[in-house]
Amino acid sequence: DLKSEMEKTRKLPLKKDTRASDSSQEDAIDQWARRRKQFKDSKKCSSTGGSSINSTITEGSINSEDARSVDLGLYSENEDRGFYTENFHSASWVFRGDDVSPDNSPRCLSKRPRPVAIRERTVKIAKGTGNYPWGFRIQFSKPILVTEVDTNSAAEEAGLQVGDILIAVNGTDVTSMPHSEAANLARKGPDILTMIVGSDISRYPNTPKPTCRGYLHKRTQSAILKGWRKRWFVLKHNGYLHYYKHKKDEGKCRPLEVTKLEGAEIGVDTSLGKPFVFKCIPQAGNRIFYFCATSNQEMKRWLEAMDKAVHPIHQNHVWVDVTLHNTTLPPLAIKNPECLGLLHQLDRSKDVWIQHYCILKDGCLYFYATLRSTPAQGGLYLQGYIVSEQSLGSKRSVIELKPPSEEFKTFYLCAENVNENKRWITALKASINKWLPLHQAIQDFMNRPLEETRM
C-alpha cells in the first residue's frame, strides 16, 4: 500500500500555475520524503516479536531469500493482541488458586469446595436408551461435579465436559443438594434433560498444543537453488510453521516463510535416498516440503509436534477465555487484582524501556497504555516463570522473568523504584505459584475413592 502511494505521488502532475508558492511545493516534497522513509522503515526487520506474520511468497519461487518482497497478513490468534502464551500452551497446567500449602491438593484434583463458576451455560441432552441414557457421571461433592462423559454419548454431543459444575437440573437449583437427589430429578424429568452448568479455571488441565524449535535442513527445489539448506524452524502453538535463516533472527526479523499445518499431510519419506527425511504437504497449494533432521529421535520429535498441529484441538481452556474477556475491560474493572501500577518493559531489539500500566491477576500480567486505556495492549502468561531481581546495564534493580526452558523468551521489567520492584516481585511469585504442572499436581494428589453416580 505504501509503495502504491509512492507511485501515485510520483505520477502527480506539477501545477504550472505561477501563483503556487514555493512553500507548498516544499511541503509536497517533504510529504513524499516522509512516505519514502516510512516505506523503507517498513522493510526493516520487525522488532515486535509477538505478531504472527504470514508470507505468501515461497522460497522456491525466487532466486535469493534476501531479495524477497514479503506480502504480510496477520491471522487472528491470541498473540495478535500482544500476548505471549507459548509456555502455557507447551505443557499441561492446573490451577490451585491460593492453596499454596503442599498438604493441599489443587481444586481440580480434590473434593474440596470449588469457587463460584466463572462461566455458565445451558446444556440440553436428549435421553437415549439403556440403563445410562444420558452418558455421564456425577461425583458426590458440593457443588456436584461431572467426573466422566461417555464417548459418542448424547452428553458428549451436547457439549458436557468433565469438571463441569451442576448448577440447575430441569429448572431446579442443585448447588446445595445431595447428588442422589439431583440424579432423581433427572430420572423423573422429561426426555430432554436441561442443565445449567458452570466452569471454573481449575476444572481440568489445559491441553498442550504443539511448540517445537530447532535446526532442520530444508530441500530447495528452485532451478537455481537446488540442494539442502540449514534453517531455524519454529512451530508455534497456533499450528503455523515459521522458519528463519538463523536462530538469532527469531523475534527480531520477519520469517522467511510461514506455513499453516492444519489439515496437511506429513510422514517419513524414503524416495530421496537420504536418512531422517520427512515431508509435509500443506492443505492449501500444491507444494511439498522436504525436511531432513540430524537423527531419528529428532525426526520423531518434529513429526509428533507437527501431527498435533495437523489435527488441532480448537477449544480454549476456560482460563484463556477469561483472560481474553479481561483484555476488553478497563484496568480497574478486573476484579481482585494481585498487583497493579506502572512497569517499564525492555524492548531488547531497540534497547529501550516502554512504560505500561499493568494489572496482575491469576498468573497473567496485562499491559495497558495508561490507567484509562481500553482494551489491554497485551500481556504475559507467566506459568512456570522464575522471578528474580537482577542488575541490567545502568539499572541496578530489574525484575527478570526467566522461563523454565531456554527456547522461550526471557522478559525484563522495571518499576519506578527499588521498593516498587520488591512489591512486584513478591506479587509475581505468589501469582505464578497458583499454577502447577500436571505431573507435579498428580504426585501431590492424595488418591481417595470417589462416590459416583452414573447417569
Short mmCIF file of C-alpha atoms in Angstrom, two decimals:
data_model
loop_
_atom_site.label_atom_id
_atom_site.label_comp_id
_atom_site.label_asym_id
_atom_site.label_seq_id
_atom_site.Cartn_x
_atom_site.Cartn_y
_atom_site.Cartn_z
CA ASP A 1 0.00 0.00 0.00
CA LEU A 2 2.82 2.36 0.85
CA LYS A 3 4.56 1.51 -2.40
CA SER A 4 1.42 2.22 -4.42
CA GLU A 5 1.01 5.53 -2.63
CA MET A 6 4.57 6.43 -3.53
CA GLU A 7 3.92 5.61 -7.16
CA LYS A 8 0.81 7.79 -7.14
CA THR A 9 2.80 10.62 -5.58
CA ARG A 10 5.48 10.33 -8.25
CA LYS A 11 2.86 10.48 -11.01
CA LEU A 12 1.08 13.57 -9.67
CA PRO A 13 1.43 16.36 -12.28
CA LEU A 14 3.08 19.53 -11.09
CA LYS A 15 0.87 22.56 -11.34
CA LYS A 16 2.23 25.15 -13.71
CA ASP A 17 0.33 27.95 -12.02
CA THR A 18 2.93 30.61 -11.35
CA ARG A 19 0.95 31.73 -8.32
CA ALA A 20 1.76 28.49 -6.46
CA SER A 21 4.07 29.29 -3.60
CA ASP A 22 7.48 27.72 -3.07
CA SER A 23 6.42 26.66 0.42
CA SER A 24 3.57 24.48 -0.91
CA GLN A 25 6.00 22.71 -3.27
CA GLU A 26 8.41 22.15 -0.40
CA ASP A 27 5.56 20.70 1.70
CA ALA A 28 4.72 18.28 -1.09
CA ILE A 29 8.37 17.22 -1.34
CA ASP A 30 8.57 16.78 2.43
CA GLN A 31 5.41 14.67 2.41
CA TRP A 32 6.85 12.43 -0.30
CA ALA A 33 10.09 12.12 1.68
CA ARG A 34 8.19 11.11 4.79
CA ARG A 35 6.30 8.43 2.87
CA ARG A 36 9.54 7.17 1.35
CA LYS A 37 11.13 6.94 4.81
CA GLN A 38 8.03 5.14 6.15
CA PHE A 39 8.24 2.66 3.30
CA LYS A 40 11.93 2.00 3.98
CA ASP A 41 11.30 1.57 7.69
CA SER A 42 8.53 -0.94 6.96
CA LYS A 43 11.04 -3.14 5.11
CA LYS A 44 13.35 -3.37 8.10
CA CYS A 45 13.22 -6.29 10.50
CA SER A 46 10.17 -6.27 12.73
CA SER A 47 11.08 -5.71 16.38
CA THR A 48 7.77 -6.67 17.99
CA GLY A 49 8.47 -10.38 18.25
CA GLY A 50 4.86 -11.07 19.21
CA SER A 51 2.96 -10.77 15.96
CA SER A 52 2.20 -13.72 13.76
CA ILE A 53 3.24 -12.97 10.18
CA ASN A 54 2.14 -14.88 7.13
CA SER A 55 4.19 -14.68 3.96
CA THR A 56 2.60 -15.58 0.66
CA ILE A 57 5.98 -15.70 -1.12
CA THR A 58 7.69 -19.08 -1.30
CA GLU A 59 11.43 -19.69 -1.17
CA GLY A 60 11.40 -21.79 -4.31
CA SER A 61 9.82 -19.07 -6.43
CA ILE A 62 12.73 -16.62 -6.31
CA ASN A 63 16.49 -16.64 -6.71
CA SER A 64 17.51 -15.06 -3.42
CA GLU A 65 15.98 -15.15 0.05
CA ASP A 66 17.50 -11.76 0.83
CA ALA A 67 15.89 -10.15 -2.20
CA ARG A 68 12.35 -11.25 -1.48
CA SER A 69 9.46 -8.82 -1.19
CA VAL A 70 7.22 -10.12 1.58
CA ASP A 71 3.46 -9.79 1.49
CA LEU A 72 2.33 -9.53 5.10
CA GLY A 73 -1.01 -10.55 6.57
CA LEU A 74 -1.92 -11.10 10.22
CA TYR A 75 -4.08 -14.06 11.12
CA SER A 76 -6.39 -13.92 14.11
CA GLU A 77 -4.68 -15.51 17.07
CA ASN A 78 -4.18 -14.73 20.75
CA GLU A 79 -0.71 -13.32 20.13
CA ASP A 80 -2.11 -10.72 17.71
CA ARG A 81 -3.24 -8.92 20.86
CA GLY A 82 0.34 -8.90 22.09
CA PHE A 83 0.00 -11.83 24.49
CA TYR A 84 2.96 -14.16 24.92
CA THR A 85 1.42 -17.57 25.68
CA GLU A 86 3.88 -20.17 24.38
CA ASN A 87 4.98 -21.62 27.70
CA PHE A 88 1.37 -22.07 28.85
CA HIS A 89 0.45 -23.92 25.67
CA SER A 90 3.55 -26.11 25.62
CA ALA A 91 2.66 -28.08 28.77
CA SER A 92 -0.30 -29.10 30.94
CA TRP A 93 -1.03 -26.75 33.83
CA VAL A 94 -3.59 -26.96 36.61
CA PHE A 95 -4.83 -24.11 38.79
CA ARG A 96 -4.69 -24.43 42.55
CA GLY A 97 -5.58 -20.85 43.42
CA ASP A 98 -4.49 -19.68 46.83
CA ASP A 99 -3.99 -23.23 48.13
CA VAL A 100 -0.20 -22.92 48.17
CA SER A 101 0.35 -25.37 51.04
CA PRO A 102 1.89 -28.66 49.79
CA ASP A 103 -0.58 -30.51 52.04
CA ASN A 104 -3.47 -29.26 49.92
CA SER A 105 -4.36 -30.66 46.53
CA PRO A 106 -5.26 -28.41 43.60
CA ARG A 107 -9.01 -27.84 43.40
CA CYS A 108 -9.12 -29.62 40.05
CA LEU A 109 -7.87 -32.82 41.72
CA SER A 110 -9.57 -32.66 45.13
CA LYS A 111 -13.00 -32.96 46.72
CA ARG A 112 -12.73 -29.56 48.41
CA PRO A 113 -15.43 -26.97 47.65
CA ARG A 114 -14.81 -25.11 44.44
CA PRO A 115 -15.04 -21.36 43.79
CA VAL A 116 -18.01 -19.69 42.15
CA ALA A 117 -18.25 -20.63 38.48
CA ILE A 118 -16.70 -18.13 36.09
CA ARG A 119 -18.70 -19.17 33.05
CA GLU A 120 -22.20 -20.66 32.93
CA ARG A 121 -24.05 -22.25 30.03
CA THR A 122 -27.15 -24.33 29.34
CA VAL A 123 -26.77 -27.94 28.20
CA LYS A 124 -29.69 -29.93 26.79
CA ILE A 125 -29.26 -33.71 26.50
CA ALA A 126 -31.69 -35.96 24.64
CA LYS A 127 -32.47 -39.16 26.54
CA GLY A 128 -31.05 -42.27 24.95
CA THR A 129 -31.65 -45.96 25.57
CA GLY A 130 -30.25 -48.44 28.07
CA ASN A 131 -29.51 -48.18 31.78
CA TYR A 132 -27.49 -44.96 31.44
CA PRO A 133 -29.46 -42.97 28.86
CA TRP A 134 -27.57 -39.66 29.14
CA GLY A 135 -23.99 -40.92 29.22
CA PHE A 136 -22.22 -39.12 32.08
CA ARG A 137 -21.32 -39.49 35.76
CA ILE A 138 -21.57 -37.03 38.64
CA GLN A 139 -19.48 -37.00 41.80
CA PHE A 140 -20.62 -36.82 45.41
CA SER A 141 -19.47 -33.32 46.32
CA LYS A 142 -20.73 -29.79 46.86
CA PRO A 143 -21.09 -28.43 44.29
CA ILE A 144 -21.83 -31.52 42.18
CA LEU A 145 -19.18 -32.24 39.55
CA VAL A 146 -19.25 -34.12 36.25
CA THR A 147 -16.47 -36.72 36.53
CA GLU A 148 -16.94 -38.72 33.31
CA VAL A 149 -18.55 -38.21 29.91
CA ASP A 150 -19.02 -41.30 27.73
CA THR A 151 -17.53 -41.24 24.24
CA ASN A 152 -20.08 -40.73 21.44
CA SER A 153 -22.84 -40.24 24.01
CA ALA A 154 -25.68 -37.72 24.00
CA ALA A 155 -23.88 -35.82 26.78
CA GLU A 156 -20.70 -35.52 24.73
CA GLU A 157 -22.70 -34.39 21.71
CA ALA A 158 -24.42 -31.73 23.84
CA GLY A 159 -21.03 -30.35 24.96
CA LEU A 160 -20.96 -31.55 28.57
CA GLN A 161 -17.38 -31.77 29.86
CA VAL A 162 -15.51 -33.38 32.71
CA GLY A 163 -15.17 -30.85 35.52
CA ASP A 164 -18.41 -29.02 34.79
CA ILE A 165 -20.33 -27.92 37.90
CA LEU A 166 -24.06 -28.68 38.09
CA ILE A 167 -25.96 -25.52 38.98
CA ALA A 168 -29.53 -26.43 37.99
CA VAL A 169 -31.32 -29.58 36.72
CA ASN A 170 -34.63 -29.14 34.87
CA GLY A 171 -35.07 -25.68 36.40
CA THR A 172 -34.24 -26.67 40.00
CA ASP A 173 -31.18 -25.28 41.78
CA VAL A 174 -28.92 -28.16 42.86
CA THR A 175 -25.90 -26.27 44.22
CA SER A 176 -26.75 -27.28 47.82
CA MET A 177 -28.48 -30.57 47.00
CA PRO A 178 -27.07 -34.10 47.52
CA HIS A 179 -26.01 -35.65 44.24
CA SER A 180 -28.50 -38.51 44.66
CA GLU A 181 -31.41 -36.03 44.69
CA ALA A 182 -30.05 -34.33 41.59
CA ALA A 183 -29.89 -37.71 39.89
CA ASN A 184 -33.55 -38.39 40.83
CA LEU A 185 -34.56 -35.02 39.39
CA ALA A 186 -33.01 -36.02 36.09
CA ARG A 187 -34.54 -39.50 36.06
CA LYS A 188 -38.07 -38.25 36.83
CA GLY A 189 -37.90 -35.38 34.38
CA PRO A 190 -38.72 -35.17 30.65
CA ASP A 191 -36.79 -36.91 27.89
CA ILE A 192 -34.84 -33.70 27.27
CA LEU A 193 -32.58 -33.16 30.29
CA THR A 194 -31.91 -29.42 30.70
CA MET A 195 -29.00 -28.43 32.94
CA ILE A 196 -27.24 -25.20 33.76
CA VAL A 197 -23.55 -25.96 34.25
CA GLY A 198 -20.62 -23.76 35.17
CA SER A 199 -16.88 -23.99 34.60
CA ASP A 200 -14.08 -22.52 36.67
CA ILE A 201 -10.50 -22.10 35.56
CA SER A 202 -9.40 -25.17 37.53
CA ARG A 203 -11.92 -27.63 36.10
CA TYR A 204 -9.21 -29.73 34.39
CA PRO A 205 -5.70 -29.25 32.99
CA ASN A 206 -5.21 -27.39 29.74
CA THR A 207 -4.36 -29.50 26.70
CA PRO A 208 -0.79 -28.88 25.47
CA LYS A 209 -0.54 -27.52 21.95
CA PRO A 210 2.44 -28.10 19.66
CA THR A 211 5.53 -25.99 20.09
CA CYS A 212 8.83 -27.10 18.61
CA ARG A 213 12.07 -25.36 17.69
CA GLY A 214 15.30 -26.40 16.09
CA TYR A 215 17.51 -26.51 13.03
CA LEU A 216 16.42 -28.62 10.06
CA HIS A 217 17.74 -28.90 6.52
CA LYS A 218 15.08 -27.91 4.01
CA ARG A 219 15.21 -29.08 0.43
CA THR A 220 15.14 -26.22 -2.08
CA GLN A 221 13.53 -27.10 -5.40
CA SER A 222 14.22 -23.91 -7.33
CA ALA A 223 16.02 -24.31 -10.67
CA ILE A 224 18.87 -22.21 -9.32
CA LEU A 225 18.90 -23.11 -5.62
CA LYS A 226 18.76 -26.92 -5.70
CA GLY A 227 20.01 -28.73 -2.64
CA TRP A 228 19.56 -28.63 1.14
CA ARG A 229 19.73 -25.50 3.28
CA LYS A 230 20.02 -25.32 7.06
CA ARG A 231 17.26 -23.21 8.56
CA TRP A 232 15.89 -22.42 12.04
CA PHE A 233 12.31 -23.73 12.28
CA VAL A 234 9.69 -22.68 14.84
CA LEU A 235 6.36 -24.50 15.16
CA LYS A 236 4.04 -22.30 17.25
CA HIS A 237 1.08 -23.40 19.33
CA ASN A 238 -1.32 -21.90 16.77
CA GLY A 239 -0.22 -24.54 14.22
CA TYR A 240 1.87 -22.28 11.97
CA LEU A 241 5.41 -23.28 10.99
CA HIS A 242 7.85 -20.37 10.73
CA TYR A 243 11.43 -20.56 9.53
CA TYR A 244 14.39 -18.21 9.61
CA LYS A 245 17.96 -18.18 8.33
CA HIS A 246 19.40 -18.30 11.83
CA LYS A 247 18.21 -18.89 15.38
CA LYS A 248 19.06 -15.30 16.33
CA ASP A 249 16.54 -13.99 13.77
CA GLU A 250 13.52 -15.33 15.65
CA GLY A 251 11.63 -12.48 17.26
CA LYS A 252 13.79 -9.87 15.51
CA CYS A 253 13.28 -10.42 11.78
CA ARG A 254 10.36 -11.49 9.66
CA PRO A 255 10.23 -15.22 8.98
CA LEU A 256 11.31 -16.28 5.51
CA GLU A 257 8.04 -18.18 5.23
CA VAL A 258 5.02 -19.17 7.31
CA THR A 259 3.02 -22.33 6.59
CA LYS A 260 -0.28 -23.43 8.10
CA LEU A 261 -0.10 -27.10 9.09
CA GLU A 262 -3.75 -27.78 9.91
CA GLY A 263 -5.06 -30.43 7.51
CA ALA A 264 -1.61 -31.07 5.99
CA GLU A 265 -0.16 -34.50 5.16
CA ILE A 266 3.06 -35.39 6.97
CA GLY A 267 5.19 -38.52 7.13
CA VAL A 268 8.59 -40.15 6.68
CA ASP A 269 9.97 -40.03 3.13
CA THR A 270 12.34 -42.60 1.63
CA SER A 271 12.15 -41.55 -2.02
CA LEU A 272 15.23 -39.29 -1.83
CA GLY A 273 17.58 -41.98 -0.53
CA LYS A 274 18.59 -39.85 2.46
CA PRO A 275 18.10 -40.81 6.15
CA PHE A 276 15.88 -38.87 8.58
CA VAL A 277 13.89 -37.18 5.83
CA PHE A 278 10.21 -36.35 6.28
CA LYS A 279 7.79 -34.39 4.16
CA CYS A 280 4.87 -32.04 4.62
CA ILE A 281 2.13 -31.35 2.05
CA PRO A 282 0.03 -28.35 3.20
CA GLN A 283 -3.68 -28.43 2.54
CA ALA A 284 -3.50 -25.12 0.64
CA GLY A 285 -1.42 -25.14 -2.55
CA ASN A 286 0.37 -27.93 -4.36
CA ARG A 287 3.79 -27.63 -2.74
CA ILE A 288 5.71 -30.41 -1.00
CA PHE A 289 8.20 -29.52 1.75
CA TYR A 290 11.08 -31.92 2.42
CA PHE A 291 12.91 -31.69 5.75
CA CYS A 292 15.99 -33.55 6.97
CA ALA A 293 16.75 -33.97 10.69
CA THR A 294 20.08 -34.85 12.30
CA SER A 295 18.84 -38.08 13.91
CA ASN A 296 15.91 -40.44 14.07
CA GLN A 297 15.00 -39.11 17.53
CA GLU A 298 14.97 -35.52 16.25
CA MET A 299 12.80 -36.53 13.29
CA LYS A 300 10.28 -38.22 15.61
CA ARG A 301 10.17 -35.13 17.82
CA TRP A 302 9.20 -32.98 14.85
CA LEU A 303 6.71 -35.48 13.47
CA GLU A 304 4.91 -35.77 16.82
CA ALA A 305 4.66 -31.99 17.21
CA MET A 306 3.57 -31.48 13.60
CA ASP A 307 0.93 -34.20 13.90
CA LYS A 308 -0.68 -32.24 16.77
CA ALA A 309 -0.69 -29.15 14.55
CA VAL A 310 -2.25 -31.10 11.68
CA HIS A 311 -5.13 -32.21 13.95
CA PRO A 312 -5.58 -29.24 16.30
CA ILE A 313 -7.92 -29.00 19.28
CA HIS A 314 -9.78 -25.72 18.81
CA GLN A 315 -11.40 -25.47 22.23
CA ASN A 316 -9.78 -22.95 24.57
CA HIS A 317 -9.08 -23.66 28.20
CA VAL A 318 -11.57 -21.69 30.31
CA TRP A 319 -8.76 -19.57 31.74
CA VAL A 320 -7.79 -18.46 28.22
CA ASP A 321 -11.37 -17.36 27.63
CA VAL A 322 -11.31 -15.45 30.91
CA THR A 323 -8.09 -13.60 30.10
CA LEU A 324 -9.36 -12.69 26.64
CA HIS A 325 -12.51 -11.30 28.26
CA ASN A 326 -10.41 -9.32 30.74
CA THR A 327 -8.50 -7.63 27.91
CA THR A 328 -11.73 -5.88 26.90
CA LEU A 329 -12.16 -4.36 30.38
CA PRO A 330 -10.64 -1.13 31.73
CA PRO A 331 -7.69 -1.84 34.05
CA LEU A 332 -9.57 -1.17 37.29
CA ALA A 333 -12.54 -3.31 36.21
CA ILE A 334 -10.55 -6.57 36.60
CA LYS A 335 -11.74 -7.96 39.93
CA ASN A 336 -9.36 -8.61 42.84
CA PRO A 337 -6.00 -7.94 41.12
CA GLU A 338 -2.92 -9.14 42.96
CA CYS A 339 -0.85 -6.11 42.00
CA LEU A 340 -1.25 -3.00 39.84
CA GLY A 341 0.82 0.00 38.85
CA LEU A 342 3.36 1.31 36.34
CA LEU A 343 6.02 -1.00 34.93
CA HIS A 344 8.59 -0.50 32.20
CA GLN A 345 9.28 -3.41 29.84
CA LEU A 346 12.58 -3.76 28.00
CA ASP A 347 12.39 -3.97 24.21
CA ARG A 348 15.70 -5.74 23.68
CA SER A 349 15.75 -5.27 19.92
CA LYS A 350 15.74 -1.47 20.34
CA ASP A 351 17.31 -1.32 23.82
CA VAL A 352 14.52 0.95 25.06
CA TRP A 353 12.13 0.72 28.01
CA ILE A 354 8.41 1.01 27.26
CA GLN A 355 6.03 2.12 30.00
CA HIS A 356 2.78 0.22 30.68
CA TYR A 357 0.09 0.38 33.31
CA CYS A 358 -0.03 -3.24 34.50
CA ILE A 359 -2.57 -5.48 36.21
CA LEU A 360 -1.54 -8.86 37.66
CA LYS A 361 -4.26 -11.49 38.05
CA ASP A 362 -4.02 -15.30 38.40
CA GLY A 363 -0.69 -15.70 36.60
CA CYS A 364 -1.45 -13.22 33.81
CA LEU A 365 0.17 -9.79 33.54
CA TYR A 366 -1.96 -7.38 31.49
CA PHE A 367 -0.37 -4.37 29.74
CA TYR A 368 -2.32 -1.14 29.21
CA ALA A 369 -1.06 2.07 27.62
CA THR A 370 -2.40 4.16 30.52
CA LEU A 371 -4.69 3.81 33.52
CA ARG A 372 -7.63 4.96 31.38
CA SER A 373 -6.88 2.80 28.32
CA THR A 374 -9.18 0.10 26.93
CA PRO A 375 -8.60 -2.57 25.72
CA ALA A 376 -5.35 -4.05 27.02
CA GLN A 377 -2.41 -3.88 24.63
CA GLY A 378 -1.40 -7.43 25.57
CA GLY A 379 0.44 -9.26 28.30
CA LEU A 380 2.27 -12.35 29.51
CA TYR A 381 1.12 -15.80 30.59
CA LEU A 382 3.51 -16.45 33.47
CA GLN A 383 3.04 -20.17 34.24
CA GLY A 384 6.40 -21.73 35.14
CA TYR A 385 8.39 -18.50 35.02
CA ILE A 386 11.03 -17.80 37.69
CA VAL A 387 11.08 -14.28 39.13
CA SER A 388 14.26 -12.68 40.42
CA GLU A 389 15.89 -9.30 40.94
CA GLN A 390 18.85 -8.57 38.67
CA SER A 391 21.03 -5.65 37.61
CA LEU A 392 20.97 -4.79 33.93
CA GLY A 393 23.06 -2.10 32.31
CA SER A 394 22.61 1.21 34.10
CA LYS A 395 19.69 -0.10 36.14
CA ARG A 396 20.68 -1.66 39.44
CA SER A 397 17.31 -3.24 40.15
CA VAL A 398 15.42 -5.03 37.37
CA ILE A 399 12.75 -7.76 37.54
CA GLU A 400 13.82 -10.78 35.47
CA LEU A 401 11.13 -13.25 34.33
CA LYS A 402 13.00 -16.36 33.25
CA PRO A 403 11.18 -19.25 31.51
CA PRO A 404 11.66 -22.91 32.51
CA SER A 405 13.20 -23.67 29.10
CA GLU A 406 15.66 -21.61 27.06
CA GLU A 407 13.50 -21.98 23.94
CA PHE A 408 11.05 -19.45 25.38
CA LYS A 409 11.55 -15.74 25.93
CA THR A 410 13.01 -14.01 28.97
CA PHE A 411 11.39 -10.72 29.97
CA TYR A 412 12.77 -7.76 31.90
CA LEU A 413 10.56 -5.31 33.81
CA CYS A 414 11.36 -2.31 35.98
CA ALA A 415 9.15 -0.36 38.40
CA GLU A 416 9.58 3.26 39.49
CA ASN A 417 11.96 2.44 42.35
CA VAL A 418 13.59 -0.41 44.26
CA ASN A 419 10.74 -0.74 46.78
CA GLU A 420 8.17 -0.96 43.98
CA ASN A 421 10.29 -3.66 42.34
CA LYS A 422 10.25 -5.71 45.54
CA ARG A 423 6.46 -5.30 45.80
CA TRP A 424 6.03 -6.57 42.24
CA ILE A 425 8.46 -9.47 42.73
CA THR A 426 6.53 -10.69 45.78
CA ALA A 427 3.20 -10.45 43.94
CA LEU A 428 4.53 -12.11 40.78
CA LYS A 429 5.92 -15.09 42.69
CA ALA A 430 2.63 -15.59 44.54
CA SER A 431 0.60 -15.32 41.33
CA ILE A 432 2.79 -17.79 39.42
CA ASN A 433 2.63 -20.18 42.40
CA LYS A 434 -1.13 -20.56 41.84
CA TRP A 435 -0.34 -22.88 38.90
CA LEU A 436 1.19 -26.35 38.97
CA PRO A 437 2.50 -28.59 36.19
CA LEU A 438 0.12 -31.52 35.81
CA HIS A 439 2.73 -34.16 36.69
CA GLN A 440 3.52 -32.38 39.96
CA ALA A 441 -0.16 -31.98 40.79
CA ILE A 442 -0.72 -35.71 40.29
CA GLN A 443 2.22 -36.53 42.54
CA ASP A 444 0.83 -34.26 45.25
CA PHE A 445 -2.69 -35.62 44.96
CA MET A 446 -3.85 -37.98 47.73
CA ASN A 447 -5.85 -40.59 45.86
CA ARG A 448 -9.13 -41.29 47.66
CA PRO A 449 -12.07 -43.34 46.35
CA LEU A 450 -14.87 -41.19 44.97
CA GLU A 451 -18.55 -41.97 45.32
CA GLU A 452 -20.09 -41.52 41.86
CA THR A 453 -23.49 -41.93 40.30
CA ARG A 454 -23.73 -42.93 36.68
CA MET A 455 -26.40 -41.17 34.66
#
